[in-house]
Coordinates of C-alpha atoms in Angstrom, one line a residue:
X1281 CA -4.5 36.2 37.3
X1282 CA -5.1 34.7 34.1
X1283 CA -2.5 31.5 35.0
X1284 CA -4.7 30.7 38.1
X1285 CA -8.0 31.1 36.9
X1286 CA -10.5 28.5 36.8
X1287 CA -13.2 30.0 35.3
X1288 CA -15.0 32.6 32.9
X1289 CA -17.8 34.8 33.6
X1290 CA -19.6 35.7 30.4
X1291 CA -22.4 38.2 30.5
X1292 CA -24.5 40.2 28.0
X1293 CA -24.8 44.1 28.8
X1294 CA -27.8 46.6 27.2
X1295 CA -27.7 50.0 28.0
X1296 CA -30.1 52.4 26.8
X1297 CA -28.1 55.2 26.0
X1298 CA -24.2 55.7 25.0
X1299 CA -22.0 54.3 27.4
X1300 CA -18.6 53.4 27.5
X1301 CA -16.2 50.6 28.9
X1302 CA -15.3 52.9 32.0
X1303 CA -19.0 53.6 32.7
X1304 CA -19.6 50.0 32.7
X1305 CA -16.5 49.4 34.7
X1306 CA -17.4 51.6 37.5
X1307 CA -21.3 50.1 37.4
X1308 CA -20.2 46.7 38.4
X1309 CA -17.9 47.3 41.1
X1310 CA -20.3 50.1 42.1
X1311 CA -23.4 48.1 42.4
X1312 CA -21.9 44.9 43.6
X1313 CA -19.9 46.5 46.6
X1314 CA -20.9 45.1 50.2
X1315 CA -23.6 43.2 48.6
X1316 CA -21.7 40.1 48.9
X1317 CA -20.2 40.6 52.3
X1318 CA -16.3 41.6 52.6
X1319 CA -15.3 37.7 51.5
X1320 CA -16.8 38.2 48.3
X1321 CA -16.2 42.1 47.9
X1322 CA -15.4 42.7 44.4
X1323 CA -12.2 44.8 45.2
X1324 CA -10.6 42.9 47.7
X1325 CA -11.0 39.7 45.3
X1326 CA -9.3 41.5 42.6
X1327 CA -6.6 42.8 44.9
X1328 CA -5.8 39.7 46.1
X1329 CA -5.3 37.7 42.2
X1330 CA -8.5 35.8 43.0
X1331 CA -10.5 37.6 40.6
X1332 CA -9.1 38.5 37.2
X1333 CA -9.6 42.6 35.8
X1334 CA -12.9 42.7 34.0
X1335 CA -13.2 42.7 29.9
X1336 CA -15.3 45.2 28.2
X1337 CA -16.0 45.3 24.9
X1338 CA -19.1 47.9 24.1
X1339 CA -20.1 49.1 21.3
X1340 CA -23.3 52.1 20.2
X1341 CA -26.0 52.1 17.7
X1342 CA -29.3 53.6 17.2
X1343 CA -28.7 55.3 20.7
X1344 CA -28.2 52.1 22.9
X1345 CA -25.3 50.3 23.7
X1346 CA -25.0 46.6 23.4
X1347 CA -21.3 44.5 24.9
X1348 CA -20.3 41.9 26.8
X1349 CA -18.4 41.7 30.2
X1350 CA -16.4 38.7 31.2
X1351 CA -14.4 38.3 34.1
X1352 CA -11.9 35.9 35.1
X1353 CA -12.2 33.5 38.7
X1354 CA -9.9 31.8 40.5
X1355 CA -12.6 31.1 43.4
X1356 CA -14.7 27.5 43.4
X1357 CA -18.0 27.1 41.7
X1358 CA -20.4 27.9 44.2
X1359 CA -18.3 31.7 45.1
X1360 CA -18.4 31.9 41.3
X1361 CA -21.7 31.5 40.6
X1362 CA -22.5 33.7 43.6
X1363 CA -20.5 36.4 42.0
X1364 CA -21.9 35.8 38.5
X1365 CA -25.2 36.4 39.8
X1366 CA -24.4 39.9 41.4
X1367 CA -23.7 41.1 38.3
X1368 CA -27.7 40.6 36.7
X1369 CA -28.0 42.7 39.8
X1370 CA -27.1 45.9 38.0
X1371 CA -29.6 47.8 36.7
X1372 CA -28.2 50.8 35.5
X1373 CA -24.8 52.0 33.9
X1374 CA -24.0 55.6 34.6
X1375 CA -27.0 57.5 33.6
X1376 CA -28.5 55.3 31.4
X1377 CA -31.0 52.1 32.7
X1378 CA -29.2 48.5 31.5
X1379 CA -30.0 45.0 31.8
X1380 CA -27.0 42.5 32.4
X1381 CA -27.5 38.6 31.5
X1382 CA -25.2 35.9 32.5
X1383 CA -24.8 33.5 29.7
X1384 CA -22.5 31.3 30.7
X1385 CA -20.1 30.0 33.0
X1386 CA -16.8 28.5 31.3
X1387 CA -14.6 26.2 33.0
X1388 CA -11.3 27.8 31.6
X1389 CA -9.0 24.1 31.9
X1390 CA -11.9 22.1 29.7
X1391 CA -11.5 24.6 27.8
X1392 CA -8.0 23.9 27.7
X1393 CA -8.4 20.4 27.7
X1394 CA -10.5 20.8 23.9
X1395 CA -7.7 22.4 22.6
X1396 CA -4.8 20.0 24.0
X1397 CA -7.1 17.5 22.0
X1398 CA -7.2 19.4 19.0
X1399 CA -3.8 19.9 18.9
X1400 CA -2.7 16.8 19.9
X1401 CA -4.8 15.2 17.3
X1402 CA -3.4 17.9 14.2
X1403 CA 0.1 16.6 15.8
X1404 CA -1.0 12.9 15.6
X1405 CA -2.6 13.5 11.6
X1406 CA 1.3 14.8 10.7
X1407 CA 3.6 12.4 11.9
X1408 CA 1.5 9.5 10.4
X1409 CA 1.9 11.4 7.2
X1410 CA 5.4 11.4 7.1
X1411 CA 5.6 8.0 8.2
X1412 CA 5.6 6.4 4.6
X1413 CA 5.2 2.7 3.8
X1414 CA 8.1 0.8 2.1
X1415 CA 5.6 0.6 -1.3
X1416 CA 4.7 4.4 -0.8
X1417 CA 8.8 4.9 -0.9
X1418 CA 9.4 2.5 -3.9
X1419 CA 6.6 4.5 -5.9
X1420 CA 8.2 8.0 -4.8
X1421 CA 11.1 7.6 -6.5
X1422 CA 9.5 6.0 -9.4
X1423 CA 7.5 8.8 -9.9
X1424 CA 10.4 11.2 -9.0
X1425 CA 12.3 9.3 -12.2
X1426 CA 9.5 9.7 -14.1
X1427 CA 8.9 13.4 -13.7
X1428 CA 12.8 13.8 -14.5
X1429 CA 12.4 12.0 -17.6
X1430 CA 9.6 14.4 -18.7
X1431 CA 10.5 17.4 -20.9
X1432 CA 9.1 19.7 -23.2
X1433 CA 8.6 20.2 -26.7
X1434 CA 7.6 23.9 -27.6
X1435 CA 5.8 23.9 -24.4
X1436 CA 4.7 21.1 -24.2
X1437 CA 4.9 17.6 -21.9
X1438 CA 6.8 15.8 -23.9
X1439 CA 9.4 12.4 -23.6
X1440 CA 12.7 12.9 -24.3
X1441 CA 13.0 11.5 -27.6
X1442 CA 10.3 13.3 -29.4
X1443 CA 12.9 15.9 -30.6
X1444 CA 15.3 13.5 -32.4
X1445 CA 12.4 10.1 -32.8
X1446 CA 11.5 9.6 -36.5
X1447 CA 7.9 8.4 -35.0
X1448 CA 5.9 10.4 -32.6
X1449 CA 2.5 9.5 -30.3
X1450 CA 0.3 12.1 -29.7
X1451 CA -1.8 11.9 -26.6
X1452 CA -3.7 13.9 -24.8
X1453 CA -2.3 15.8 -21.5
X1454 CA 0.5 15.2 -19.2
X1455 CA -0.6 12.2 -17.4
X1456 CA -0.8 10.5 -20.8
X1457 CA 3.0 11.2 -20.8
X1458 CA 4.0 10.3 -17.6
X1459 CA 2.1 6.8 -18.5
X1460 CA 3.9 6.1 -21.6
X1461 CA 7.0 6.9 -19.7
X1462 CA 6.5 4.8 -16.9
X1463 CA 6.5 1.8 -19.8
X1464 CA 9.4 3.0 -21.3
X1465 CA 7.5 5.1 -24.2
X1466 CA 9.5 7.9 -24.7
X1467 CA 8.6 9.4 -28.0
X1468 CA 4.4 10.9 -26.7
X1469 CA 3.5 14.6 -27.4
X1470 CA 1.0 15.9 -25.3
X1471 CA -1.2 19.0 -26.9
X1472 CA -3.1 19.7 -23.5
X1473 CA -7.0 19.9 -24.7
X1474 CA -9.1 19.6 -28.2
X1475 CA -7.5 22.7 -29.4
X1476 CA -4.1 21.6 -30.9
X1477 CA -1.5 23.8 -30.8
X1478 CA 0.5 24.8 -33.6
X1479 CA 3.9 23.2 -32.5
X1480 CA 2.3 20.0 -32.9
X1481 CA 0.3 20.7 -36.1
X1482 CA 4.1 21.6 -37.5
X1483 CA 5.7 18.4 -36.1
X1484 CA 3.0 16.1 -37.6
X1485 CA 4.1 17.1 -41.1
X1486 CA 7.6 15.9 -40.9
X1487 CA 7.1 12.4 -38.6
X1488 CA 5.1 9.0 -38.5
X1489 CA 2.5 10.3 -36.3
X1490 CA 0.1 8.0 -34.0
X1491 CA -2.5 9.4 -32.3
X1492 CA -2.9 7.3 -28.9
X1493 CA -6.2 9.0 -27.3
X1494 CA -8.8 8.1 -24.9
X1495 CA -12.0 6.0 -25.8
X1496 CA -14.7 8.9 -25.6
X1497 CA -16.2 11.4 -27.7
X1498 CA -13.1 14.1 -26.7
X1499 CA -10.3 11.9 -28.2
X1500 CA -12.8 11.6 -31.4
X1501 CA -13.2 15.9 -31.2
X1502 CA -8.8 15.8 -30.8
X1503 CA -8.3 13.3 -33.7
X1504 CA -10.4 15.5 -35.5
X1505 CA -9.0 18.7 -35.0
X1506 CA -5.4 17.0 -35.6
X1507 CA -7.0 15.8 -38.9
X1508 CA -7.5 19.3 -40.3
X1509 CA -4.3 21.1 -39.0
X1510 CA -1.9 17.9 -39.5
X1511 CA -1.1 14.6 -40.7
X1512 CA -1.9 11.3 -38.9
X1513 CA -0.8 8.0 -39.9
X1514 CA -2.2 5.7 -37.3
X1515 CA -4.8 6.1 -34.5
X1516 CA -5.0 4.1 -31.7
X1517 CA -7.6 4.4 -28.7
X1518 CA -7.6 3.5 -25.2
X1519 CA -10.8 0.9 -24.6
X1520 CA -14.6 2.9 -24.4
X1521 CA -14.6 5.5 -21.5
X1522 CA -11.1 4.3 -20.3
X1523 CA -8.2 7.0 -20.3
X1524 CA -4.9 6.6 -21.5
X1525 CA -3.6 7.6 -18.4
X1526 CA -5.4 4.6 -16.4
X1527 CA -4.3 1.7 -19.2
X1528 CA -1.7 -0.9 -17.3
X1529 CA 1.2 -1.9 -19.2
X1530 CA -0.1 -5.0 -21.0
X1531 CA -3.2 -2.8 -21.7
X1532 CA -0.9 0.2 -23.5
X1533 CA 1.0 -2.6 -25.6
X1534 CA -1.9 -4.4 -26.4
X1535 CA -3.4 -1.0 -27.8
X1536 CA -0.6 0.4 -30.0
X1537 CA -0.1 -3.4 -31.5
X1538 CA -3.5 -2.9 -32.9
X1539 CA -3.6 0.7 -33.7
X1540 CA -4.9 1.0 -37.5
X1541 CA -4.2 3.2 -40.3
X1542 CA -5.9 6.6 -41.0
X1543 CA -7.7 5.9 -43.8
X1544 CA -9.5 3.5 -41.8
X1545 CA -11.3 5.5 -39.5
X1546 CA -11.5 8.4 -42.4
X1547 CA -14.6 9.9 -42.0
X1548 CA -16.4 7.8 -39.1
X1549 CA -18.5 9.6 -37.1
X1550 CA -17.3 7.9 -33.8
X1551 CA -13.4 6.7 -34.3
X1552 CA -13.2 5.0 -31.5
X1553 CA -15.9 3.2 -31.8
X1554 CA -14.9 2.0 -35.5
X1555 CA -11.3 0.9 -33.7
X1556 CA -12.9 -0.7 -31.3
X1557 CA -14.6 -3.2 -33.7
X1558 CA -11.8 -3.9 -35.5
X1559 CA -9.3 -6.6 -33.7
X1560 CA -5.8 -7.7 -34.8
X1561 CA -7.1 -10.4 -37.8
X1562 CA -9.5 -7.9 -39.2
X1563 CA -7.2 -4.8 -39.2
X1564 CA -8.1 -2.9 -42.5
X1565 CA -5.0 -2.9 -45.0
X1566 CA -3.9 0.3 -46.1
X1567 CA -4.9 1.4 -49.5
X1568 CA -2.9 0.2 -52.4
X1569 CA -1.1 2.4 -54.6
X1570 CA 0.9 1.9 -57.8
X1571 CA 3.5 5.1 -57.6
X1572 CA 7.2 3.5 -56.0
X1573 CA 8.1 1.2 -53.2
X1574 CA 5.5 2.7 -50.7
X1575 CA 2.9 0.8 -51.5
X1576 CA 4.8 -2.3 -50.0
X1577 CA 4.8 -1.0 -46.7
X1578 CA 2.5 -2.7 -43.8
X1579 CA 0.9 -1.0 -40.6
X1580 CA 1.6 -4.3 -38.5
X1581 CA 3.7 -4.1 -35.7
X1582 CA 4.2 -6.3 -32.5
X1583 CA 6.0 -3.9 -29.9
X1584 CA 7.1 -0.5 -30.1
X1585 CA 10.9 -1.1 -31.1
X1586 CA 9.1 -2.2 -34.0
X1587 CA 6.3 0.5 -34.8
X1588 CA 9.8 2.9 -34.3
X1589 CA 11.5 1.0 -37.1
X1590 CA 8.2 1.1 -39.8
X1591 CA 8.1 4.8 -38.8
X1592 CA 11.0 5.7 -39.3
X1593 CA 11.1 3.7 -42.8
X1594 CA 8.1 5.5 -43.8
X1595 CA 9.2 8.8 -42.8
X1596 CA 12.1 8.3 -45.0
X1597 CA 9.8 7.4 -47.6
X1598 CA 8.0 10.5 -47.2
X1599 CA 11.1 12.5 -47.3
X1600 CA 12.4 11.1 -50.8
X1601 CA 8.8 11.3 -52.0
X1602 CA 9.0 14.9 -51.4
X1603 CA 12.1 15.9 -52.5
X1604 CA 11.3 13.9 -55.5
X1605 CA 8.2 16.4 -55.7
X1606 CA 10.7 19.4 -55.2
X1607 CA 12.4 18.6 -57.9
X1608 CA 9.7 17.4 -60.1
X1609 CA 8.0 21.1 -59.9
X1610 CA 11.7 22.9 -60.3
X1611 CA 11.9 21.1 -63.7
X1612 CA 8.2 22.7 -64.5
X1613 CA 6.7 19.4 -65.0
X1614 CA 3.9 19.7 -62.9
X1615 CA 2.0 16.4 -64.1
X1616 CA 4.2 14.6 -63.2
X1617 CA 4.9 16.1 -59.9
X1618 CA 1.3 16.2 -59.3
X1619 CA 1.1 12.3 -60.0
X1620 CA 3.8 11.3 -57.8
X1621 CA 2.5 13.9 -54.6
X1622 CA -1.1 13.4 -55.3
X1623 CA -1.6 11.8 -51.5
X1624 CA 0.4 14.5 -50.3
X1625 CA -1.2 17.2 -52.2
X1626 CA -4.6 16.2 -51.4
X1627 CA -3.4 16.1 -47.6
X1628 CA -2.1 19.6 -47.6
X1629 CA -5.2 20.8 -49.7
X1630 CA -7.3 19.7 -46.9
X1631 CA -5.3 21.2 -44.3
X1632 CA -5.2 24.5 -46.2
X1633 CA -8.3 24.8 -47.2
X1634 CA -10.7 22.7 -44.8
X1635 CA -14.2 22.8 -46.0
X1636 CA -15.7 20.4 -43.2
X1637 CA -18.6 22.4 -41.5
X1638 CA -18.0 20.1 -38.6
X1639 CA -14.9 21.1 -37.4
X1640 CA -14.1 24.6 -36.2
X1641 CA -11.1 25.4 -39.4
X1642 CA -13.9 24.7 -41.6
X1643 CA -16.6 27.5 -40.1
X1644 CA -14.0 29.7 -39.8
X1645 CA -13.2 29.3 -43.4
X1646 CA -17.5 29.7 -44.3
X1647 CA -17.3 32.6 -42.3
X1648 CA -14.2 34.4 -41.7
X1649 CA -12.4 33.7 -44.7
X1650 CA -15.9 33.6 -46.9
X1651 CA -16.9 37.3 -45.6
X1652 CA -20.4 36.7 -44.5
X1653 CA -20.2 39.5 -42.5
X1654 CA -21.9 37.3 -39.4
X1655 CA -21.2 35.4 -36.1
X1656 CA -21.8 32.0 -35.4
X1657 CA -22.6 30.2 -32.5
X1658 CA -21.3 26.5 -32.4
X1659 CA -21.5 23.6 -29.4
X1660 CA -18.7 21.6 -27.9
X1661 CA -18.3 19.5 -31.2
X1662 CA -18.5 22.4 -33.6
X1663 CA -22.3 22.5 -34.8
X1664 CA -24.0 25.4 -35.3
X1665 CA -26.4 26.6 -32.5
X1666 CA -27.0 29.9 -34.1
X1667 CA -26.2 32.7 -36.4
X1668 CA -26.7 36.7 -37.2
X1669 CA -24.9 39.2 -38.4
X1670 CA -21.9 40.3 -36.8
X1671 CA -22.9 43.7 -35.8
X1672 CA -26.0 41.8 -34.0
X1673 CA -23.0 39.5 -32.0
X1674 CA -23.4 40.6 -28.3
X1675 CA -27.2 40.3 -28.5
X1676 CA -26.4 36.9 -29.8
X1677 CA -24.9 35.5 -27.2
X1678 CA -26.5 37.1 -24.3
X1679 CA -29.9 36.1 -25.6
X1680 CA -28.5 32.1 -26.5
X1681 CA -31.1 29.5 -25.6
X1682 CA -28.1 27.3 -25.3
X1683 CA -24.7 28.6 -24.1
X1684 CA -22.3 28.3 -27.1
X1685 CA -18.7 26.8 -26.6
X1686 CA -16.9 28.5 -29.7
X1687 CA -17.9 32.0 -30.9
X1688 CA -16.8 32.5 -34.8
X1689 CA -17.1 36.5 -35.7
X1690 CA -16.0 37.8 -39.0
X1691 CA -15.4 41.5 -36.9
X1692 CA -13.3 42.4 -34.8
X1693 CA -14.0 41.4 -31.2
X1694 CA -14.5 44.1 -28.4
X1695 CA -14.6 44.1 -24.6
X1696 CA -18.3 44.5 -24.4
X1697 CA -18.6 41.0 -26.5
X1698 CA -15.7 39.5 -24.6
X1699 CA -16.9 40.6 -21.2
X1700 CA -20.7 39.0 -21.9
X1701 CA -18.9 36.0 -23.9
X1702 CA -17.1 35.3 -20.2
X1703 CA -20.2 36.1 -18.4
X1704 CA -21.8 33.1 -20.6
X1705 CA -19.3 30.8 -20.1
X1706 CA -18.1 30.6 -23.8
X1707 CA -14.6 28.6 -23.9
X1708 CA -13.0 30.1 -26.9
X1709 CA -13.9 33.1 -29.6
X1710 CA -12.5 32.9 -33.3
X1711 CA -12.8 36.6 -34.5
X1712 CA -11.3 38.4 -37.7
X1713 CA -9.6 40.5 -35.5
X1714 CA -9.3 42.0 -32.0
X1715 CA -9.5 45.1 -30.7
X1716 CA -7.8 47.2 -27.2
X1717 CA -8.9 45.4 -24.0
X1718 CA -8.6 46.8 -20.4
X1719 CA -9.2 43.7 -18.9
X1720 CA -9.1 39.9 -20.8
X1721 CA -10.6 37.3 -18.5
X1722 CA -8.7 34.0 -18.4
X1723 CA -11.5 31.5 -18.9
X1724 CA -12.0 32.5 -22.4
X1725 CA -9.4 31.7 -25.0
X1726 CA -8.7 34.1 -27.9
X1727 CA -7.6 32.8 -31.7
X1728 CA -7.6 34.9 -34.8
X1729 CA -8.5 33.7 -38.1
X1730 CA -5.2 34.0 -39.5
X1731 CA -4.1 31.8 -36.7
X1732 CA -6.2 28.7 -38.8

């Protein structure tokens, strides 16, 4: 029946009292028999296909029942809507009273006809996507080539060369490195956030190390953080609110030509700001030095075959000058080894031991490593919102005016101050140590002291 009907009979059934899909069954053919006359009898329509078997779904609550009835019809409109009719006829379903409601009448092939559309137009959306233009093609496979030539360092996006390249860039994520690649670059790190990871704190010490980042306040936080766990030798930005992933190839170029040296931006509240006013005839010389040969060596370069070359000339430098230190301090003559490694020295000092309470290695130095017995509160770029002693640290940051962004506890963290720290929204927690956790949510990220 269902093949040849042409429409649907919907109809709303109350019953007061339980009833059940037979009861309401035998009510309509019942109630409905020779009320119509023997051309519209109820049976004789079903028995010859004209009129589909009727759909009951009932269900009880509260001691009344509440369904609804639809039956298929394969006669024209007007014998339909006679039909539909009978049925608001019945007034009671076994013992119980009922009310029956014709809501609608559905024209079962515009139904049809609404989803042929819908279909046809889901049908229509995926062939024009796999139809690809010629440029969509050419860009594929450039990007295929691309994603080929990506690796990974410890982890992390890399370029192929970074492994064996005397001189590294440091940028910020993956699509930094995918960039660089796409204009041949080949030697970018990427260290995925403001919190730089180990791997590339380590691979700073032993390269010429530029630090291409974006031209906002989070490439100024990264350049920061790489300060106190590495060693940078030149920072370049990309222009003010632009991304390093966005820069065209002139644009890249034009940016690492005029990168500067550290010292220059040493201590500038806003780097990028401080690069940004300096162009290519003002660039800041590097400070002069009387120990060896070093001190002849320039920052300028005028493409990246030729920032490769002054790294790698440098890096050699650095090697000698530490070896030269090795051997000074195997001898026992620590003057002098001091004299010729003081740069170096005063580098690794500030790396071990950062005292800078704006960056989040020197708070956890005040007050991890200085015992305060307390946790501090501190914003996205590491100043303090608020303090109290560490056994006072959940109440802390459940009762924060101002949701932190890094939670420093000299204690040991526990899931009640984890769970609450997650429920805050704080991004990372520093604490002595940790204790058991049955359940470690992922939007919080946990570092120990000893990890600084």
């Amino acid at each position: 029946m269902q093949d040849s009907a042409k429409y649907l009979i919907h109809a709303d059934i109350v019953a007061d009292g339980v009833v059940e899909r037979s009861d309401v069954v035998g009510a309509v053919f019942g109630q409905t028999e020779g009320l119509l006359g023997d051309e519209l009898d109820l049976r004789a329509l079903q028995e010859s296909s004209k009129v589909g078997r009727i759909d009951v779904e009932i269900e009880s609550e509260g001691g009344r029942s509440y369904g609804e009835v639809t039956i298929a019809s394969g006669l024209d409109k007007v014998e339909t809507a006679i039909l539909a009719a009978a049925l608001e006829t019945i007034d009671r379903v076994g013992p119980c009273r009922s009310d029956f409601q014709v809501t609608k009448l559905e024209d079962v092939r515009a139904a049809k006809r609404r989803e042929i559309v819908e279909r046809a137009t889901d049908l229509l959306a995926e062939f024009e996507g796999e139809v690809a233009r010629s440029a969509d093609l050419i860009e594929e496979v450039r990007q295929a080539v691309r994603v080929e030539d990506i690796t990974e360092y410890e982890g992390l996006p890399a370029g192929p060369r970074v492994s064996d390249s005397d001189a590294i860039i440091v940028v910020e994520g993956r699509a930094d490195v995918l960039q660089l690649l796409k204009y041949g670059i080949k030697n970018a790190v990427a260290v995925e956030g403001t919190d730089v990871p180990q791997a590339v704190a380590d691979l700073t010490c032993k390269r010429t190390v530029t630090a291409f980042l974006d031209g906002d306040r989070g490439g100024d936080l990264i350049l920061k953080e790489l300060q106190q766990v590495g060693e940078v030798d030149y920072v370049a930005f990309a222009p003010e609110h632009r991304s390093v992933e966005d820069l065209a190839r002139d644009e890249v170029m034009a940016a690492l030509r005029e990168k500067v040296p550290m010292e220059a931006v040493a201590g500038a509240s806003s780097p990028h700001e401080t690069v940004a006013a300096t162009d290519g005839s003002a660039r800041p010389a590097p400070p002069e030095t009387t120990d060896g040969p070093e001190s002849t060596a320039t920052p300028e370069t005028t493409d990246t075959a030729s920032a490769d070359t002054a790294s790698t000339d440098q890096c050699a430098e650095a090697a000698s000058e530490d070896a030269e230190a090795t051997d000074d301090t195997a001898d026992g003559d620590d003057a002098v080894a001091a004299d010729d490694t003081a740069t170096t020295a005063d580098d690794e000092s500030a790396a071990d031991a950062p005292t800078d309470p704006e960056t989040l290695a020197g708070h956890v130095q005040a007050v991890v490593d200085g015992n305060s017995g307390e946790v501090v509160l501190l914003d996205g770029e590491f100043r303090e919102l608020a303090s109290a002693p560490a056994n006072e640290a959940f109440d802390a940051v459940a009762d924060a005016d101002v949701t932190p962004t890094t939670v420093v506890l000299d204690g040991e963290l526990d899931q009640r101050l984890l769970d609450v720290a997650a429920q805050r929204g704080v991004e990372q927690i520093v604490p002595r140590s940790t204790g058991e956790f049955v359940k470690q949510p992922t939007g919080v990220r946990i570092r120990t002291a000893d990890q600084f």
